[in-house]
């Protein structure tokens, strides 16, 4: 056994980070704020080593359009290798940057044309009538970006109602009379999930009756083992606690890809579903032979194959498994293939895109630059929710992660590229005192790309948060005519911008 121990300074100097990109964008619109075209460029600071090569800038560049109609788009990105700390995928993996660029453009359009920010977004969102919507852009696997399902306009209208957007102007004016600066921000987003090329699953039933799922998908605390147990249990008509899940163990399964790209519920979940359903059908076939009954008269529930309406005519799963395990010199029942085991490796046909809308109401202290988030709302579409509690936790964590990106987290380097941020005193994270109660709502539209109708959830919550909060801060500082084009926006920078605006005025 080998154990690696590092101090905080070593950790900050050697672990990967993300989000360090520099964008230059131009947008063309008509008089009503409808997008005609976007062009621009971006430099992605990859750091000293490349762990994921072009993934991050590619994701960022192709997520600029998001849920919006974008007729023309031209973009060039440059990957710069520097002597700074290496960049690798962090929750969102480039999607927040692309979303931030587009949402900043939409706010700029509204400001320049004197339009309401929400109207500009409404006019550019892809409508229900246009679904499924195929973008001319392609994902990294070469397939077109296709939104097969989603309710972009409906989610945005919901978020405006939840945040009471119509009543905000009155609240903002009343606060301003008291010397308080309130702002509101909204954003829409999409996030590709369920990235392939595949994920593995083996479903077994042993002679003891134990149901076991083995998968290359790795449990990292996101609850995937519980979700896979629920999917398998549904097929066998048992409770999830009757299913044992073994994840990321090469002793149990020889191939698999692991955790990234909000993929495991879609890929591993579908593999488990397909394998469990096939094994369930085999159990019914064996049961029909042993009970001398027709398959259509049988049901599988509570760990038994039984004749409907005749409780005493039943055989447990363990006995079925024993019957096809093989006994020397004896034939298998009914010529059935040996073993109670099925392996499946689901290969997704393109990404499953989760989507949604988020909104925040903030207050900015113009003397100290402190930003207080009073209210935060989210509407998320992850298709069918296997475990609503897990989805809730993933969304809460993803949004808080985004708050850190928007307001706190920054790695500082000196002019030679040496890291200056070496502790959590310098690298600030959102804590309970800075995170409000987050109100979550769901709009489920089934994904057609997998039989379970599911979309990933792990990263979607993070994607729009920086755009939402920066938009809200900019709105709060609108009396000063301040425009914000970067994040995180730290207190010192806010105070400097206010002072600069006062000097100019």
Short mmCIF file of C-alpha atoms in Angstrom, two decimals:
data_model
loop_
_atom_site.label_atom_id
_atom_site.label_comp_id
_atom_site.label_asym_id
_atom_site.label_seq_id
_atom_site.Cartn_x
_atom_site.Cartn_y
_atom_site.Cartn_z
CA UNK A 1 0.00 0.00 0.00
CA UNK A 2 1.10 3.53 -0.81
CA UNK A 3 -0.37 6.59 0.89
CA UNK A 4 0.08 10.13 -0.42
CA UNK A 5 -0.02 12.94 2.13
CA UNK A 6 0.15 16.60 1.09
CA UNK A 7 -0.23 19.92 2.81
CA UNK A 8 -2.54 22.67 1.58
CA UNK A 9 0.24 24.51 -0.27
CA UNK A 10 1.17 21.36 -2.20
CA UNK A 11 -2.48 20.76 -2.96
CA UNK A 12 -3.03 24.23 -4.42
CA UNK A 13 0.14 23.93 -6.50
CA UNK A 14 -0.56 20.52 -8.00
CA UNK A 15 -4.32 19.94 -8.24
CA UNK A 16 -6.17 20.92 -11.38
CA UNK A 17 -8.45 23.98 -11.72
CA UNK A 18 -10.68 25.45 -14.43
CA UNK A 19 -12.61 28.47 -15.80
CA UNK A 20 -9.51 30.54 -16.82
CA UNK A 21 -10.53 31.87 -20.24
CA UNK A 22 -10.44 35.24 -22.01
CA UNK A 23 -13.28 36.05 -24.44
CA UNK A 24 -13.83 38.74 -27.08
CA UNK A 25 -17.37 38.74 -28.52
CA UNK A 26 -19.46 40.68 -31.05
CA UNK A 27 -23.20 40.29 -31.62
CA UNK A 28 -25.59 41.40 -34.36
CA UNK A 29 -29.31 41.85 -33.60
CA UNK A 30 -32.43 43.39 -35.11
CA UNK A 31 -34.33 46.31 -33.56
CA UNK A 32 -36.32 43.94 -31.31
CA UNK A 33 -33.19 42.30 -29.90
CA UNK A 34 -33.46 39.07 -31.89
CA UNK A 35 -30.10 37.44 -32.48
CA UNK A 36 -28.78 37.58 -36.04
CA UNK A 37 -25.26 36.38 -35.42
CA UNK A 38 -22.38 36.10 -32.97
CA UNK A 39 -18.68 36.03 -33.70
CA UNK A 40 -15.72 36.04 -31.41
CA UNK A 41 -12.58 34.45 -30.07
CA UNK A 42 -11.36 32.94 -26.85
CA UNK A 43 -8.02 32.05 -25.31
CA UNK A 44 -8.10 29.06 -22.98
CA UNK A 45 -5.27 28.89 -20.43
CA UNK A 46 -4.51 25.17 -20.21
CA UNK A 47 -1.68 25.53 -17.72
CA UNK A 48 1.49 23.46 -17.79
CA UNK A 49 -0.01 20.08 -18.66
CA UNK A 50 -2.99 18.93 -20.68
CA UNK A 51 -5.15 16.37 -18.90
CA UNK A 52 -8.27 16.68 -21.06
CA UNK A 53 -6.82 18.41 -24.13
CA UNK A 54 -9.49 20.38 -26.03
CA UNK A 55 -12.52 19.36 -23.96
CA UNK A 56 -12.91 22.57 -21.99
CA UNK A 57 -12.63 25.19 -24.77
CA UNK A 58 -14.65 22.98 -27.12
CA UNK A 59 -17.49 22.66 -24.60
CA UNK A 60 -17.40 26.39 -23.91
CA UNK A 61 -17.45 27.38 -27.57
CA UNK A 62 -20.31 25.04 -28.50
CA UNK A 63 -22.43 26.05 -25.50
CA UNK A 64 -22.63 29.74 -26.45
CA UNK A 65 -25.96 29.29 -28.23
CA UNK A 66 -27.42 27.13 -25.42
CA UNK A 67 -31.25 27.17 -25.56
CA UNK A 68 -31.30 30.20 -27.87
CA UNK A 69 -31.86 30.47 -31.63
CA UNK A 70 -28.59 31.61 -33.19
CA UNK A 71 -28.74 31.90 -37.01
CA UNK A 72 -25.05 32.61 -37.58
CA UNK A 73 -22.02 31.86 -35.45
CA UNK A 74 -18.31 32.11 -36.07
CA UNK A 75 -15.82 31.45 -33.29
CA UNK A 76 -12.13 30.79 -32.94
CA UNK A 77 -10.47 29.53 -29.82
CA UNK A 78 -6.83 29.15 -28.92
CA UNK A 79 -5.47 26.70 -26.39
CA UNK A 80 -2.48 28.25 -24.63
CA UNK A 81 0.00 26.07 -22.77
CA UNK A 82 1.55 28.10 -19.94
CA UNK A 83 3.61 27.40 -16.85
CA UNK A 84 0.60 27.94 -14.57
CA UNK A 85 -1.29 25.22 -12.68
CA UNK A 86 -2.85 22.69 -15.04
CA UNK A 87 -6.48 23.06 -16.06
CA UNK A 88 -8.87 20.13 -16.12
CA UNK A 89 -12.61 19.53 -15.98
CA UNK A 90 -14.39 21.00 -12.97
CA UNK A 91 -18.16 20.76 -12.48
CA UNK A 92 -19.56 22.15 -15.73
CA UNK A 93 -16.40 21.59 -17.80
CA UNK A 94 -16.53 24.69 -20.01
CA UNK A 95 -20.32 25.02 -20.18
CA UNK A 96 -20.50 27.86 -17.58
CA UNK A 97 -18.10 29.98 -19.64
CA UNK A 98 -20.11 29.63 -22.84
CA UNK A 99 -23.32 30.35 -20.95
CA UNK A 100 -21.75 33.39 -19.28
CA UNK A 101 -20.69 34.85 -22.63
CA UNK A 102 -24.16 34.54 -24.18
CA UNK A 103 -26.06 35.80 -21.14
CA UNK A 104 -23.75 38.82 -20.87
CA UNK A 105 -24.40 39.56 -24.55
CA UNK A 106 -28.17 39.38 -24.01
CA UNK A 107 -27.98 41.85 -21.12
CA UNK A 108 -25.81 44.13 -23.25
CA UNK A 109 -28.36 43.96 -26.10
CA UNK A 110 -31.15 44.96 -23.73
CA UNK A 111 -29.13 47.86 -22.33
CA UNK A 112 -28.03 49.21 -25.72
CA UNK A 113 -31.52 48.99 -27.28
CA UNK A 114 -33.43 50.10 -24.19
CA UNK A 115 -35.32 46.79 -23.98
CA UNK A 116 -36.38 44.68 -21.03
CA UNK A 117 -33.82 41.93 -20.36
CA UNK A 118 -36.51 39.29 -20.02
CA UNK A 119 -38.12 40.23 -23.34
CA UNK A 120 -34.80 39.86 -25.14
CA UNK A 121 -34.45 36.34 -23.74
CA UNK A 122 -38.06 35.40 -24.54
CA UNK A 123 -37.66 36.45 -28.18
CA UNK A 124 -34.57 34.30 -28.66
CA UNK A 125 -35.50 31.11 -26.79
CA UNK A 126 -36.17 27.99 -28.86
CA UNK A 127 -39.93 27.37 -28.71
CA UNK A 128 -41.80 24.13 -28.03
CA UNK A 129 -43.01 24.15 -31.65
CA UNK A 130 -39.39 23.89 -32.83
CA UNK A 131 -38.61 20.77 -30.78
CA UNK A 132 -36.79 18.53 -31.47
CA UNK A 133 -34.25 21.19 -32.39
CA UNK A 134 -31.08 20.33 -34.30
CA UNK A 135 -28.22 22.80 -34.05
CA UNK A 136 -25.62 23.02 -36.83
CA UNK A 137 -22.99 22.79 -34.08
CA UNK A 138 -21.53 19.40 -33.21
CA UNK A 139 -20.38 17.92 -29.93
CA UNK A 140 -16.90 16.42 -29.52
CA UNK A 141 -18.01 13.02 -30.80
CA UNK A 142 -18.97 14.61 -34.14
CA UNK A 143 -22.74 14.26 -33.67
CA UNK A 144 -25.01 17.28 -34.08
CA UNK A 145 -26.23 18.95 -30.91
CA UNK A 146 -29.88 17.90 -30.77
CA UNK A 147 -32.38 19.03 -28.15
CA UNK A 148 -34.81 16.13 -28.41
CA UNK A 149 -36.98 17.41 -25.56
CA UNK A 150 -37.30 20.38 -23.25
CA UNK A 151 -39.54 23.29 -22.38
CA UNK A 152 -37.22 26.28 -22.55
CA UNK A 153 -39.86 29.01 -22.74
CA UNK A 154 -42.02 27.39 -20.07
CA UNK A 155 -39.09 27.03 -17.66
CA UNK A 156 -38.19 30.70 -18.11
CA UNK A 157 -41.74 31.85 -17.49
CA UNK A 158 -41.84 29.70 -14.37
CA UNK A 159 -38.63 31.19 -12.99
CA UNK A 160 -39.92 34.73 -13.55
CA UNK A 161 -43.04 33.89 -11.56
CA UNK A 162 -41.11 32.21 -8.75
CA UNK A 163 -38.77 35.19 -8.33
CA UNK A 164 -41.73 37.63 -8.62
CA UNK A 165 -40.01 39.49 -11.43
CA UNK A 166 -43.06 41.66 -12.14
CA UNK A 167 -42.99 43.04 -8.61
CA UNK A 168 -39.25 43.60 -8.44
CA UNK A 169 -39.20 47.15 -9.83
CA UNK A 170 -41.28 48.33 -6.87
CA UNK A 171 -39.00 46.53 -4.40
CA UNK A 172 -35.91 47.95 -6.08
CA UNK A 173 -37.21 51.53 -6.07
CA UNK A 174 -38.27 51.33 -2.42
CA UNK A 175 -34.85 49.99 -1.43
CA UNK A 176 -33.05 52.69 -3.39
CA UNK A 177 -34.93 55.36 -1.46
CA UNK A 178 -33.41 53.81 1.69
CA UNK A 179 -29.93 53.84 0.18
CA UNK A 180 -29.97 50.09 -0.55
CA UNK A 181 -29.02 48.65 -3.93
CA UNK A 182 -31.03 45.63 -5.06
CA UNK A 183 -30.63 43.79 -8.34
CA UNK A 184 -32.21 40.87 -10.14
CA UNK A 185 -30.71 38.50 -12.69
CA UNK A 186 -31.96 35.57 -14.76
CA UNK A 187 -30.41 33.07 -17.17
CA UNK A 188 -31.37 30.05 -19.25
CA UNK A 189 -29.11 27.09 -19.90
CA UNK A 190 -28.54 23.67 -21.38
CA UNK A 191 -25.98 21.03 -20.40
CA UNK A 192 -25.00 17.94 -22.34
CA UNK A 193 -25.16 14.83 -20.16
CA UNK A 194 -24.77 11.08 -20.54
CA UNK A 195 -21.60 11.24 -22.61
CA UNK A 196 -20.49 7.93 -24.13
CA UNK A 197 -19.15 5.93 -25.68
CA UNK A 198 -20.69 3.46 -23.21
CA UNK A 199 -20.96 2.32 -19.62
CA UNK A 200 -20.99 -1.23 -18.30
CA UNK A 201 -23.44 -3.15 -16.15
CA UNK A 202 -23.73 -6.80 -15.14
CA UNK A 203 -26.83 -7.94 -13.28
CA UNK A 204 -26.58 -11.28 -11.47
CA UNK A 205 -28.84 -13.37 -9.28
CA UNK A 206 -27.00 -15.88 -7.11
CA UNK A 207 -28.27 -19.18 -5.63
CA UNK A 208 -28.90 -17.30 -2.37
CA UNK A 209 -31.33 -15.03 -4.23
CA UNK A 210 -29.05 -12.00 -3.84
CA UNK A 211 -29.36 -9.54 -6.74
CA UNK A 212 -26.03 -7.88 -7.58
CA UNK A 213 -25.25 -5.07 -10.00
CA UNK A 214 -21.62 -4.59 -11.07
CA UNK A 215 -20.66 -1.52 -13.08
CA UNK A 216 -17.68 0.50 -14.21
CA UNK A 217 -19.49 3.63 -13.05
CA UNK A 218 -17.73 4.93 -9.94
CA UNK A 219 -19.51 6.11 -6.81
CA UNK A 220 -18.06 9.43 -5.63
CA UNK A 221 -20.75 10.38 -3.16
CA UNK A 222 -23.33 11.44 -5.76
CA UNK A 223 -25.65 8.55 -4.92
CA UNK A 224 -25.25 6.55 -8.12
CA UNK A 225 -25.26 3.21 -6.29
CA UNK A 226 -28.68 3.99 -4.83
CA UNK A 227 -30.01 5.08 -8.21
CA UNK A 228 -28.77 1.93 -9.93
CA UNK A 229 -30.23 -0.19 -7.15
CA UNK A 230 -33.60 1.50 -7.66
CA UNK A 231 -33.51 0.92 -11.43
CA UNK A 232 -32.68 -2.76 -10.98
CA UNK A 233 -35.19 -3.22 -8.16
CA UNK A 234 -37.96 -1.80 -10.32
CA UNK A 235 -37.38 -4.52 -12.92
CA UNK A 236 -37.46 -7.31 -10.33
CA UNK A 237 -40.32 -5.98 -8.23
CA UNK A 238 -38.25 -5.70 -5.04
CA UNK A 239 -37.14 -2.82 -2.84
CA UNK A 240 -33.79 -1.14 -3.51
CA UNK A 241 -32.25 -2.51 -0.32
CA UNK A 242 -32.47 -6.00 -1.84
CA UNK A 243 -29.96 -5.03 -4.56
CA UNK A 244 -26.21 -4.94 -3.93
CA UNK A 245 -24.29 -2.54 -6.19
CA UNK A 246 -20.55 -2.94 -6.80
CA UNK A 247 -19.10 0.11 -8.59
CA UNK A 248 -15.71 0.77 -10.14
CA UNK A 249 -14.22 -2.60 -9.17
CA UNK A 250 -12.27 -4.37 -11.93
CA UNK A 251 -12.58 -7.58 -9.93
CA UNK A 252 -16.32 -7.50 -10.63
CA UNK A 253 -16.46 -5.96 -14.10
CA UNK A 254 -13.64 -5.76 -16.62
CA UNK A 255 -14.56 -2.61 -18.56
CA UNK A 256 -16.08 0.76 -17.76
CA UNK A 257 -15.35 4.46 -18.05
CA UNK A 258 -16.29 6.01 -14.71
CA UNK A 259 -17.51 9.39 -13.52
CA UNK A 260 -17.58 12.51 -15.70
CA UNK A 261 -19.97 14.57 -17.85
CA UNK A 262 -23.09 13.98 -15.73
CA UNK A 263 -23.27 10.61 -17.41
CA UNK A 264 -23.85 7.80 -14.96
CA UNK A 265 -27.62 7.79 -14.55
CA UNK A 266 -28.02 7.92 -18.34
CA UNK A 267 -25.33 5.42 -19.36
CA UNK A 268 -24.93 3.06 -16.40
CA UNK A 269 -28.60 3.45 -15.47
CA UNK A 270 -29.75 2.41 -18.93
CA UNK A 271 -27.27 -0.49 -18.99
CA UNK A 272 -28.64 -1.72 -15.67
CA UNK A 273 -32.21 -1.29 -16.90
CA UNK A 274 -31.58 -3.29 -20.09
CA UNK A 275 -29.70 -6.06 -18.28
CA UNK A 276 -32.24 -6.31 -15.46
CA UNK A 277 -35.19 -6.46 -17.84
CA UNK A 278 -33.54 -9.21 -19.87
CA UNK A 279 -32.71 -11.17 -16.72
CA UNK A 280 -36.27 -10.69 -15.46
CA UNK A 281 -37.59 -12.21 -18.69
CA UNK A 282 -35.22 -15.16 -18.25
CA UNK A 283 -36.44 -15.64 -14.67
CA UNK A 284 -40.03 -15.80 -15.91
CA UNK A 285 -39.03 -18.34 -18.55
CA UNK A 286 -37.32 -20.56 -15.96
CA UNK A 287 -40.23 -20.10 -13.59
CA UNK A 288 -42.70 -21.16 -16.28
CA UNK A 289 -40.77 -24.41 -16.70
CA UNK A 290 -40.51 -25.10 -12.97
CA UNK A 291 -44.14 -24.15 -12.15
CA UNK A 292 -45.48 -25.74 -15.33
CA UNK A 293 -47.35 -22.55 -16.16
CA UNK A 294 -47.51 -20.17 -19.10
CA UNK A 295 -45.13 -17.18 -18.92
CA UNK A 296 -48.00 -14.75 -19.49
CA UNK A 297 -49.64 -16.06 -16.29
CA UNK A 298 -46.58 -15.27 -14.14
CA UNK A 299 -45.40 -12.21 -12.27
CA UNK A 300 -42.12 -11.32 -10.54
CA UNK A 301 -42.52 -9.61 -7.18
CA UNK A 302 -40.91 -9.64 -3.72
CA UNK A 303 -38.15 -11.96 -4.91
CA UNK A 304 -40.51 -14.65 -6.24
CA UNK A 305 -41.81 -15.76 -9.62
CA UNK A 306 -45.43 -16.72 -8.97
CA UNK A 307 -48.67 -17.50 -10.72
CA UNK A 308 -50.99 -14.50 -10.63
CA UNK A 309 -53.84 -15.05 -8.22
CA UNK A 310 -52.32 -18.26 -6.79
CA UNK A 311 -49.91 -17.20 -4.00
CA UNK A 312 -48.89 -20.76 -3.14
CA UNK A 313 -47.58 -21.41 -6.65
CA UNK A 314 -44.29 -19.52 -6.42
CA UNK A 315 -40.56 -20.11 -6.66
CA UNK A 316 -37.88 -17.81 -5.18
CA UNK A 317 -35.22 -16.18 -7.35
CA UNK A 318 -32.48 -18.12 -5.58
CA UNK A 319 -34.04 -21.44 -6.58
CA UNK A 320 -34.27 -20.27 -10.18
CA UNK A 321 -30.59 -19.32 -10.13
CA UNK A 322 -29.68 -22.67 -8.60
CA UNK A 323 -31.62 -24.49 -11.31
CA UNK A 324 -29.55 -22.92 -14.10
CA UNK A 325 -26.24 -22.99 -12.21
CA UNK A 326 -25.80 -26.54 -13.42
CA UNK A 327 -25.62 -29.90 -11.66
CA UNK A 328 -23.14 -32.47 -12.98
CA UNK A 329 -24.88 -35.01 -15.18
CA UNK A 330 -28.24 -33.20 -15.20
CA UNK A 331 -29.81 -31.20 -18.02
CA UNK A 332 -30.72 -27.55 -17.65
CA UNK A 333 -34.46 -26.88 -17.46
CA UNK A 334 -36.09 -26.43 -20.85
CA UNK A 335 -32.79 -26.00 -22.72
CA UNK A 336 -32.26 -22.58 -21.11
CA UNK A 337 -28.77 -21.07 -21.25
CA UNK A 338 -26.79 -21.52 -18.01
CA UNK A 339 -26.46 -18.85 -15.36
CA UNK A 340 -28.56 -15.99 -14.04
CA UNK A 341 -26.42 -13.17 -15.37
CA UNK A 342 -26.79 -10.55 -18.11
CA UNK A 343 -24.22 -7.93 -19.18
CA UNK A 344 -25.10 -4.81 -21.14
CA UNK A 345 -23.06 -1.82 -22.32
CA UNK A 346 -25.44 0.95 -23.36
CA UNK A 347 -24.10 3.10 -26.21
CA UNK A 348 -25.96 6.45 -26.23
CA UNK A 349 -27.00 8.05 -29.49
CA UNK A 350 -25.72 11.54 -28.75
CA UNK A 351 -25.95 13.55 -25.56
CA UNK A 352 -29.05 13.92 -23.40
CA UNK A 353 -29.44 17.66 -22.74
CA UNK A 354 -30.77 18.79 -19.40
CA UNK A 355 -31.96 22.39 -19.28
CA UNK A 356 -33.58 25.00 -17.10
CA UNK A 357 -33.68 28.58 -15.89
CA UNK A 358 -32.40 30.28 -12.74
CA UNK A 359 -32.88 33.66 -11.07
CA UNK A 360 -31.42 35.58 -8.15
CA UNK A 361 -32.19 38.72 -6.18
CA UNK A 362 -29.14 40.31 -4.57
CA UNK A 363 -28.15 43.36 -2.55
CA UNK A 364 -24.83 45.15 -2.97
CA UNK A 365 -23.24 47.22 -0.23
CA UNK A 366 -21.64 50.02 -2.24
CA UNK A 367 -19.28 50.96 0.61
CA UNK A 368 -17.75 47.52 1.15
CA UNK A 369 -18.57 45.76 -2.14
CA UNK A 370 -20.23 42.87 -0.31
CA UNK A 371 -22.88 40.98 -2.29
CA UNK A 372 -25.70 39.34 -0.35
CA UNK A 373 -27.92 36.87 -2.20
CA UNK A 374 -31.41 37.29 -0.75
CA UNK A 375 -33.28 34.84 -2.98
CA UNK A 376 -32.25 32.14 -5.42
CA UNK A 377 -34.63 30.14 -7.63
CA UNK A 378 -34.07 27.33 -10.12
CA UNK A 379 -36.24 25.34 -12.53
CA UNK A 380 -34.51 22.17 -13.74
CA UNK A 381 -35.46 19.63 -16.40
CA UNK A 382 -33.53 16.38 -15.95
CA UNK A 383 -36.18 14.21 -17.51
CA UNK A 384 -37.50 11.45 -15.29
CA UNK A 385 -36.10 11.75 -11.77
CA UNK A 386 -35.05 8.32 -10.50
CA UNK A 387 -34.47 9.58 -6.96
CA UNK A 388 -35.87 13.07 -6.30
CA UNK A 389 -33.82 13.44 -3.10
CA UNK A 390 -30.56 12.82 -4.97
CA UNK A 391 -31.59 15.26 -7.71
CA UNK A 392 -32.35 17.87 -5.04
CA UNK A 393 -28.94 17.39 -3.45
CA UNK A 394 -27.12 17.55 -6.77
CA UNK A 395 -28.91 20.76 -7.70
CA UNK A 396 -28.24 22.40 -4.33
CA UNK A 397 -24.56 21.49 -4.49
CA UNK A 398 -24.21 22.55 -8.11
CA UNK A 399 -25.75 25.96 -7.48
CA UNK A 400 -23.56 26.62 -4.44
CA UNK A 401 -20.55 25.63 -6.52
CA UNK A 402 -21.62 28.24 -9.09
CA UNK A 403 -21.96 30.87 -6.36
CA UNK A 404 -18.33 30.26 -5.50
CA UNK A 405 -17.39 30.77 -9.16
CA UNK A 406 -19.37 34.01 -9.30
CA UNK A 407 -18.27 35.69 -6.09
CA UNK A 408 -15.38 34.01 -4.32
CA UNK A 409 -13.06 31.51 -6.02
CA UNK A 410 -9.94 32.78 -7.76
CA UNK A 411 -6.39 31.45 -8.07
CA UNK A 412 -3.83 34.25 -8.07
CA UNK A 413 -0.43 33.99 -9.78
CA UNK A 414 2.54 36.33 -9.85
CA UNK A 415 4.01 37.74 -13.07
CA UNK A 416 6.09 34.58 -13.59
CA UNK A 417 3.14 32.23 -13.21
CA UNK A 418 3.93 31.07 -9.68
CA UNK A 419 0.80 30.39 -7.57
CA UNK A 420 0.13 32.89 -4.79
CA UNK A 421 -3.03 31.22 -3.50
CA UNK A 422 -1.91 28.61 -1.01
CA UNK A 423 -4.65 28.30 1.60
CA UNK A 424 -8.39 28.52 2.13
CA UNK A 425 -7.80 31.88 3.80
CA UNK A 426 -6.86 33.16 0.35
CA UNK A 427 -9.05 30.93 -1.80
CA UNK A 428 -12.53 31.68 -0.52
CA UNK A 429 -15.45 29.26 -0.74
CA UNK A 430 -19.16 29.90 -0.21
CA UNK A 431 -20.20 29.05 3.35
CA UNK A 432 -23.50 28.79 5.19
CA UNK A 433 -23.39 32.50 6.00
CA UNK A 434 -23.23 33.48 2.32
CA UNK A 435 -25.61 30.92 0.81
CA UNK A 436 -29.37 31.61 0.92
CA UNK A 437 -32.14 29.06 0.99
CA UNK A 438 -32.39 27.82 -2.59
CA UNK A 439 -35.86 27.20 -4.01
CA UNK A 440 -35.90 24.35 -6.54
CA UNK A 441 -38.63 23.45 -9.02
CA UNK A 442 -38.75 20.77 -11.70
CA UNK A 443 -40.11 20.56 -15.21
CA UNK A 444 -39.80 16.96 -16.40
CA UNK A 445 -39.75 16.27 -20.14
CA UNK A 446 -38.73 12.71 -21.01
CA UNK A 447 -35.55 12.19 -23.03
CA UNK A 448 -36.13 10.08 -26.13
CA UNK A 449 -32.51 8.92 -26.31
CA UNK A 450 -32.82 6.26 -23.61
CA UNK A 451 -35.66 3.96 -22.47
CA UNK A 452 -35.78 5.49 -18.98
CA UNK A 453 -36.33 9.03 -20.29
CA UNK A 454 -33.61 10.42 -18.04
CA UNK A 455 -31.09 13.26 -18.37
CA UNK A 456 -28.10 13.96 -16.15
CA UNK A 457 -28.24 16.41 -13.25
CA UNK A 458 -24.80 16.63 -11.60
CA UNK A 459 -23.48 19.70 -13.43
CA UNK A 460 -26.56 21.46 -14.81
CA UNK A 461 -27.17 23.47 -11.66
CA UNK A 462 -23.72 25.07 -11.83
CA UNK A 463 -23.80 26.23 -15.45
CA UNK A 464 -25.91 29.46 -15.29
CA UNK A 465 -25.09 30.63 -11.75
CA UNK A 466 -22.21 33.03 -12.58
CA UNK A 467 -24.31 34.63 -15.34
CA UNK A 468 -27.34 34.96 -13.03
CA UNK A 469 -25.44 36.54 -10.14
CA UNK A 470 -23.30 38.88 -12.25
CA UNK A 471 -26.44 40.05 -14.05
CA UNK A 472 -28.09 40.73 -10.69
CA UNK A 473 -25.05 42.61 -9.34
CA UNK A 474 -24.88 44.69 -12.52
CA UNK A 475 -28.58 45.48 -12.16
CA UNK A 476 -28.06 46.57 -8.56
CA UNK A 477 -25.28 48.91 -9.70
CA UNK A 478 -27.28 50.28 -12.63
CA UNK A 479 -27.52 53.78 -11.03
CA UNK A 480 -23.75 53.99 -11.58
CA UNK A 481 -23.90 52.75 -15.19
CA UNK A 482 -21.52 49.90 -14.43
CA UNK A 483 -21.09 46.94 -16.82
CA UNK A 484 -19.43 43.76 -15.55
CA UNK A 485 -17.66 41.45 -17.98
CA UNK A 486 -15.91 38.94 -15.72
CA UNK A 487 -16.20 36.71 -12.71
CA UNK A 488 -15.62 36.26 -9.90
CA UNK A 489 -16.59 39.79 -9.02
CA UNK A 490 -14.89 40.44 -5.70
CA UNK A 491 -15.78 43.20 -3.17
CA UNK A 492 -12.60 45.18 -3.87
CA UNK A 493 -13.34 45.20 -7.60
CA UNK A 494 -16.93 46.37 -7.00
CA UNK A 495 -15.73 49.29 -4.86
CA UNK A 496 -13.13 50.21 -7.51
CA UNK A 497 -15.77 50.19 -10.27
CA UNK A 498 -18.10 52.40 -8.24
CA UNK A 499 -15.28 54.87 -7.49
CA UNK A 500 -14.30 54.93 -11.16
CA UNK A 501 -17.91 55.54 -12.21
CA UNK A 502 -18.22 58.42 -9.73
CA UNK A 503 -15.03 60.03 -11.06
CA UNK A 504 -16.26 59.83 -14.65
CA UNK A 505 -19.67 61.29 -13.74
#
